[in-house]
Amino acid sequence: MLQRLFNVRRDEVLPVFLAVVFFFCVLVALMVLRPAREALGLRGGIDAVRWLFMGTALITLLVNPVFGLLVSRLPRLHFITATYAFFACSLAGFYLLLVLAPEAIGVVSGQLFYVWFSVFNLFATMVFWALMADRFSLEQGKRFFGLIAVGGTLGAIAGPWLASRLAAPLGTPALLLLSSAFLLAALGAAWGIARCQRAPVAAGPRAEGTRDDELAPAVDERELIGGSAWEGVRAVCRSRYLLGMAAYVVILAIMATFLYFTRLQMVAELGDDLDLRTTVFARIDLITQIATLVLQALVAGRLMQRVGVPITLALLPLTTALGFIGLALVGSLAALIAFEALFRAVQRALMRPARETLYTVTSREDKYKSKAFIDTFVYRAGDVVGAQLEGLLGRLGMGLAALASVAIPLALAWAALALWLGRTQQRIAAAGGAPASAAHPTTTRLRRSST
């Protein structure tokens, strides 16, 4: 029954359930704070938000070697724990600042929180999906990454709902502690997932009819990945496949940024009231999450298996091209909300699970180091490009039609890149997986010593 309904085998139920809980907790921790982040960022004006994008990109570049060092020197569970524990402690620090020194909260502190939250957002989701790509095989990813993403969507719905219910009776600072608590719960789920994988695959339970390529890869939790802190950056520069993924993420960020600033401008035109803006942003988020959940429930479960990763990756670029055509023709806030809801729904329900399967055929070092570089700095670099380009078009007095004239050709190139990435993944999988970038002598010594 489980296989018919959810495409999950009996021996996979526990790790998949824990993955759903993990993603749910991560997204609640993020989304309970996101509306306030948006409203605080707007206090300095839309032009200030563009500079905040540049600050976020710079911080992610500085943080990447630190994360790479943790990946190189600590076992998998330890560097995952260190990452989430750092953000949980940071939330507690912001809570103390709000409670003990509320007079210190102003435009500058709000902008600092905006940058910090943006970095938090990227690393929290990146570490989650890196563990998923490490924990599950390509065939497993095709079957239930979409189901796992449902957990994130439910968390993204529960986060704003909890914020709206608890902000008044407990106060806004309490939301920071709530976010921290959900991060710790997510960490507990991560440990549970790793515990499910301790035994070698051959010794673990196997459902009848399970093929070898559907089994989770065996991982020794004591094994160190090794390598240098900057190995992820070098790997991206050396590999056409990883460069293609980086280019895909850059275009994704540019398109999302075009939509983001269009939304900021339309909401800013509604008035300067902070509560009004926060309410509008929260409603947009809620509509987006509901649309995502509907798409996941009706389509996402088996789409990747039926049409393949290449087509699934290309759906978002094609949706974007059509959406910008409609936005240029109508140009209203309602049209923008409909477009953004569809964009985010396809992105989170279909594209994100498909994009994460691209990493299942890479080495463990690339799953954490290269992915961290692509999903944080490269993504934020795309944000900066999109923000500056959108700002340039605005300063030239060009409206939505000019934005669409840039976005539509870029979306078509994006679709072609998606098809190439999906087909390249198929070739790598057929060849037995990408060569491990852990051929580095230091990594080899570390792996030998760990066994």
Short mmCIF file of N, CA, C and O in Angstrom, two decimals, residues 67-126:
data_model
loop_
_atom_site.label_atom_id
_atom_site.label_comp_id
_atom_site.label_asym_id
_atom_site.label_seq_id
_atom_site.Cartn_x
_atom_site.Cartn_y
_atom_site.Cartn_z
N PHE A 67 33.01 26.51 6.30
CA PHE A 67 32.20 25.30 6.17
C PHE A 67 33.00 24.18 5.51
O PHE A 67 32.91 23.02 5.93
N GLY A 68 33.79 24.53 4.48
CA GLY A 68 34.62 23.52 3.83
C GLY A 68 35.62 22.90 4.78
O GLY A 68 35.90 21.69 4.71
N LEU A 69 36.16 23.70 5.69
CA LEU A 69 37.09 23.18 6.69
C LEU A 69 36.39 22.21 7.63
O LEU A 69 36.94 21.15 7.99
N LEU A 70 35.16 22.55 8.04
CA LEU A 70 34.39 21.64 8.89
C LEU A 70 34.13 20.32 8.18
O LEU A 70 34.25 19.24 8.78
N VAL A 71 33.76 20.40 6.90
CA VAL A 71 33.50 19.19 6.11
C VAL A 71 34.75 18.33 6.01
O VAL A 71 34.70 17.09 6.08
N SER A 72 35.91 18.97 5.85
CA SER A 72 37.16 18.24 5.68
C SER A 72 37.62 17.56 6.96
O SER A 72 38.18 16.46 6.93
N ARG A 73 37.37 18.19 8.10
CA ARG A 73 37.99 17.75 9.36
C ARG A 73 37.05 16.99 10.29
O ARG A 73 37.51 16.38 11.25
N LEU A 74 35.73 17.06 10.05
CA LEU A 74 34.78 16.43 10.97
C LEU A 74 33.97 15.36 10.25
O LEU A 74 33.72 15.47 9.04
N PRO A 75 33.52 14.32 10.96
CA PRO A 75 32.58 13.37 10.36
C PRO A 75 31.28 14.07 9.98
O PRO A 75 30.97 15.16 10.46
N ARG A 76 30.51 13.41 9.12
CA ARG A 76 29.32 14.04 8.54
C ARG A 76 28.37 14.59 9.60
O ARG A 76 27.96 15.75 9.53
N LEU A 77 28.01 13.76 10.59
CA LEU A 77 27.06 14.22 11.59
C LEU A 77 27.60 15.37 12.41
O LEU A 77 26.83 16.24 12.85
N HIS A 78 28.90 15.41 12.61
CA HIS A 78 29.48 16.45 13.44
C HIS A 78 29.45 17.82 12.75
O HIS A 78 29.13 18.83 13.39
N PHE A 79 29.78 17.87 11.44
CA PHE A 79 29.73 19.20 10.81
C PHE A 79 28.30 19.64 10.54
O PHE A 79 28.01 20.84 10.51
N ILE A 80 27.38 18.69 10.37
CA ILE A 80 25.97 19.07 10.26
C ILE A 80 25.48 19.64 11.59
O ILE A 80 24.80 20.66 11.64
N THR A 81 25.87 18.98 12.68
CA THR A 81 25.50 19.46 14.01
C THR A 81 26.08 20.85 14.27
O THR A 81 25.39 21.74 14.80
N ALA A 82 27.36 21.04 13.91
CA ALA A 82 28.00 22.33 14.14
C ALA A 82 27.28 23.45 13.38
O ALA A 82 27.11 24.56 13.90
N THR A 83 26.84 23.16 12.15
CA THR A 83 26.16 24.18 11.34
C THR A 83 24.85 24.61 11.97
O THR A 83 24.58 25.80 12.17
N TYR A 84 23.99 23.64 12.31
CA TYR A 84 22.69 23.98 12.88
C TYR A 84 22.82 24.55 14.29
O TYR A 84 22.04 25.44 14.68
N ALA A 85 23.78 24.06 15.05
CA ALA A 85 23.97 24.59 16.40
C ALA A 85 24.41 26.06 16.35
O ALA A 85 23.98 26.88 17.19
N PHE A 86 25.25 26.41 15.38
CA PHE A 86 25.68 27.80 15.24
C PHE A 86 24.48 28.71 14.97
O PHE A 86 24.34 29.77 15.60
N PHE A 87 23.61 28.31 14.06
CA PHE A 87 22.46 29.16 13.74
C PHE A 87 21.48 29.21 14.90
O PHE A 87 20.86 30.25 15.16
N ALA A 88 21.31 28.09 15.63
CA ALA A 88 20.42 28.10 16.78
C ALA A 88 20.95 29.05 17.87
O ALA A 88 20.17 29.81 18.47
N CYS A 89 22.25 29.04 18.09
CA CYS A 89 22.84 29.96 19.08
C CYS A 89 22.73 31.42 18.61
O CYS A 89 22.51 32.33 19.42
N SER A 90 22.86 31.64 17.30
CA SER A 90 22.71 33.00 16.77
C SER A 90 21.30 33.53 17.01
O SER A 90 21.11 34.70 17.36
N LEU A 91 20.31 32.66 16.82
CA LEU A 91 18.93 33.06 17.08
C LEU A 91 18.74 33.43 18.55
O LEU A 91 18.05 34.41 18.88
N ALA A 92 19.35 32.66 19.43
CA ALA A 92 19.27 32.98 20.86
C ALA A 92 19.93 34.33 21.15
O ALA A 92 19.45 35.11 21.98
N GLY A 93 21.03 34.63 20.43
CA GLY A 93 21.69 35.92 20.61
C GLY A 93 20.82 37.08 20.16
O GLY A 93 20.74 38.12 20.85
N PHE A 94 20.14 36.93 19.01
CA PHE A 94 19.23 37.98 18.55
C PHE A 94 18.07 38.15 19.54
O PHE A 94 17.59 39.27 19.77
N TYR A 95 17.62 37.04 20.12
CA TYR A 95 16.54 37.12 21.12
C TYR A 95 16.97 37.97 22.32
O TYR A 95 16.22 38.84 22.78
N LEU A 96 18.17 37.70 22.81
CA LEU A 96 18.66 38.46 23.96
C LEU A 96 18.80 39.94 23.62
O LEU A 96 18.52 40.81 24.45
N LEU A 97 19.23 40.23 22.39
CA LEU A 97 19.36 41.62 21.96
C LEU A 97 18.00 42.31 21.96
O LEU A 97 17.86 43.45 22.43
N LEU A 98 16.97 41.62 21.43
CA LEU A 98 15.63 42.21 21.38
C LEU A 98 15.05 42.43 22.77
O LEU A 98 14.36 43.42 23.02
N VAL A 99 15.34 41.51 23.70
CA VAL A 99 14.75 41.59 25.04
C VAL A 99 15.51 42.55 25.94
O VAL A 99 14.91 43.37 26.66
N LEU A 100 16.83 42.50 25.89
CA LEU A 100 17.65 43.28 26.82
C LEU A 100 17.99 44.67 26.31
O LEU A 100 18.23 45.57 27.11
N ALA A 101 18.03 44.86 24.98
CA ALA A 101 18.38 46.18 24.43
C ALA A 101 17.49 46.50 23.24
O ALA A 101 17.96 46.65 22.11
N PRO A 102 16.17 46.63 23.46
CA PRO A 102 15.27 46.90 22.32
C PRO A 102 15.53 48.24 21.65
O PRO A 102 15.22 48.42 20.48
N GLU A 103 16.12 49.19 22.40
CA GLU A 103 16.40 50.49 21.80
C GLU A 103 17.49 50.41 20.74
O GLU A 103 17.65 51.34 19.93
N ALA A 104 18.25 49.30 20.72
CA ALA A 104 19.32 49.15 19.73
C ALA A 104 18.79 48.69 18.37
O ALA A 104 19.53 48.66 17.38
N ILE A 105 17.51 48.33 18.31
CA ILE A 105 16.94 47.84 17.07
C ILE A 105 16.53 49.02 16.20
O ILE A 105 15.70 49.85 16.59
N GLY A 106 17.12 49.13 15.05
CA GLY A 106 16.81 50.20 14.11
C GLY A 106 17.03 49.73 12.68
O GLY A 106 17.02 48.53 12.40
N VAL A 107 17.25 50.67 11.78
CA VAL A 107 17.43 50.33 10.37
C VAL A 107 18.67 49.47 10.17
O VAL A 107 18.65 48.44 9.48
N VAL A 108 19.79 49.88 10.80
CA VAL A 108 21.05 49.15 10.60
C VAL A 108 20.97 47.74 11.17
O VAL A 108 21.35 46.75 10.52
N SER A 109 20.44 47.60 12.38
CA SER A 109 20.32 46.27 12.98
C SER A 109 19.35 45.40 12.19
O SER A 109 19.55 44.20 12.05
N GLY A 110 18.30 46.02 11.66
CA GLY A 110 17.37 45.29 10.80
C GLY A 110 18.04 44.78 9.54
O GLY A 110 17.79 43.67 9.08
N GLN A 111 18.93 45.60 8.97
CA GLN A 111 19.66 45.17 7.78
C GLN A 111 20.66 44.06 8.10
O GLN A 111 20.86 43.15 7.29
N LEU A 112 21.28 44.13 9.28
CA LEU A 112 22.17 43.05 9.70
C LEU A 112 21.40 41.74 9.84
O LEU A 112 21.88 40.67 9.44
N PHE A 113 20.20 41.83 10.42
CA PHE A 113 19.38 40.63 10.55
C PHE A 113 18.98 40.11 9.17
O PHE A 113 18.93 38.89 8.95
N TYR A 114 18.70 41.01 8.24
CA TYR A 114 18.33 40.62 6.88
C TYR A 114 19.45 39.79 6.25
O TYR A 114 19.21 38.72 5.66
N VAL A 115 20.69 40.27 6.36
CA VAL A 115 21.84 39.56 5.78
C VAL A 115 22.04 38.23 6.49
O VAL A 115 22.24 37.18 5.86
N TRP A 116 22.00 38.26 7.83
CA TRP A 116 22.20 37.03 8.58
C TRP A 116 21.14 36.00 8.22
O TRP A 116 21.45 34.81 8.01
N PHE A 117 19.87 36.42 8.15
CA PHE A 117 18.80 35.49 7.82
C PHE A 117 18.99 34.90 6.43
O PHE A 117 18.71 33.72 6.19
N SER A 118 19.44 35.71 5.47
CA SER A 118 19.65 35.22 4.11
C SER A 118 20.72 34.14 4.08
O SER A 118 20.58 33.14 3.37
N VAL A 119 21.79 34.33 4.85
CA VAL A 119 22.84 33.31 4.93
C VAL A 119 22.29 32.06 5.63
O VAL A 119 22.52 30.92 5.19
N PHE A 120 21.56 32.25 6.70
CA PHE A 120 20.92 31.16 7.44
C PHE A 120 20.02 30.35 6.52
O PHE A 120 20.05 29.11 6.49
N ASN A 121 19.21 31.04 5.73
CA ASN A 121 18.28 30.40 4.81
C ASN A 121 19.01 29.49 3.84
O ASN A 121 18.62 28.33 3.63
N LEU A 122 20.08 29.98 3.25
CA LEU A 122 20.82 29.21 2.25
C LEU A 122 21.50 27.99 2.86
O LEU A 122 21.40 26.88 2.32
N PHE A 123 22.19 28.18 3.97
CA PHE A 123 22.96 27.07 4.55
C PHE A 123 22.04 26.01 5.16
O PHE A 123 22.33 24.81 5.08
N ALA A 124 20.93 26.43 5.78
CA ALA A 124 20.03 25.46 6.40
C ALA A 124 19.45 24.51 5.36
O ALA A 124 19.40 23.29 5.57
N THR A 125 18.98 25.04 4.24
CA THR A 125 18.41 24.19 3.20
C THR A 125 19.49 23.43 2.43
O THR A 125 19.29 22.28 2.03
N MET A 126 20.66 24.06 2.22
CA MET A 126 21.75 23.38 1.50
C MET A 126 22.21 22.15 2.25
O MET A 126 22.39 21.07 1.65
#
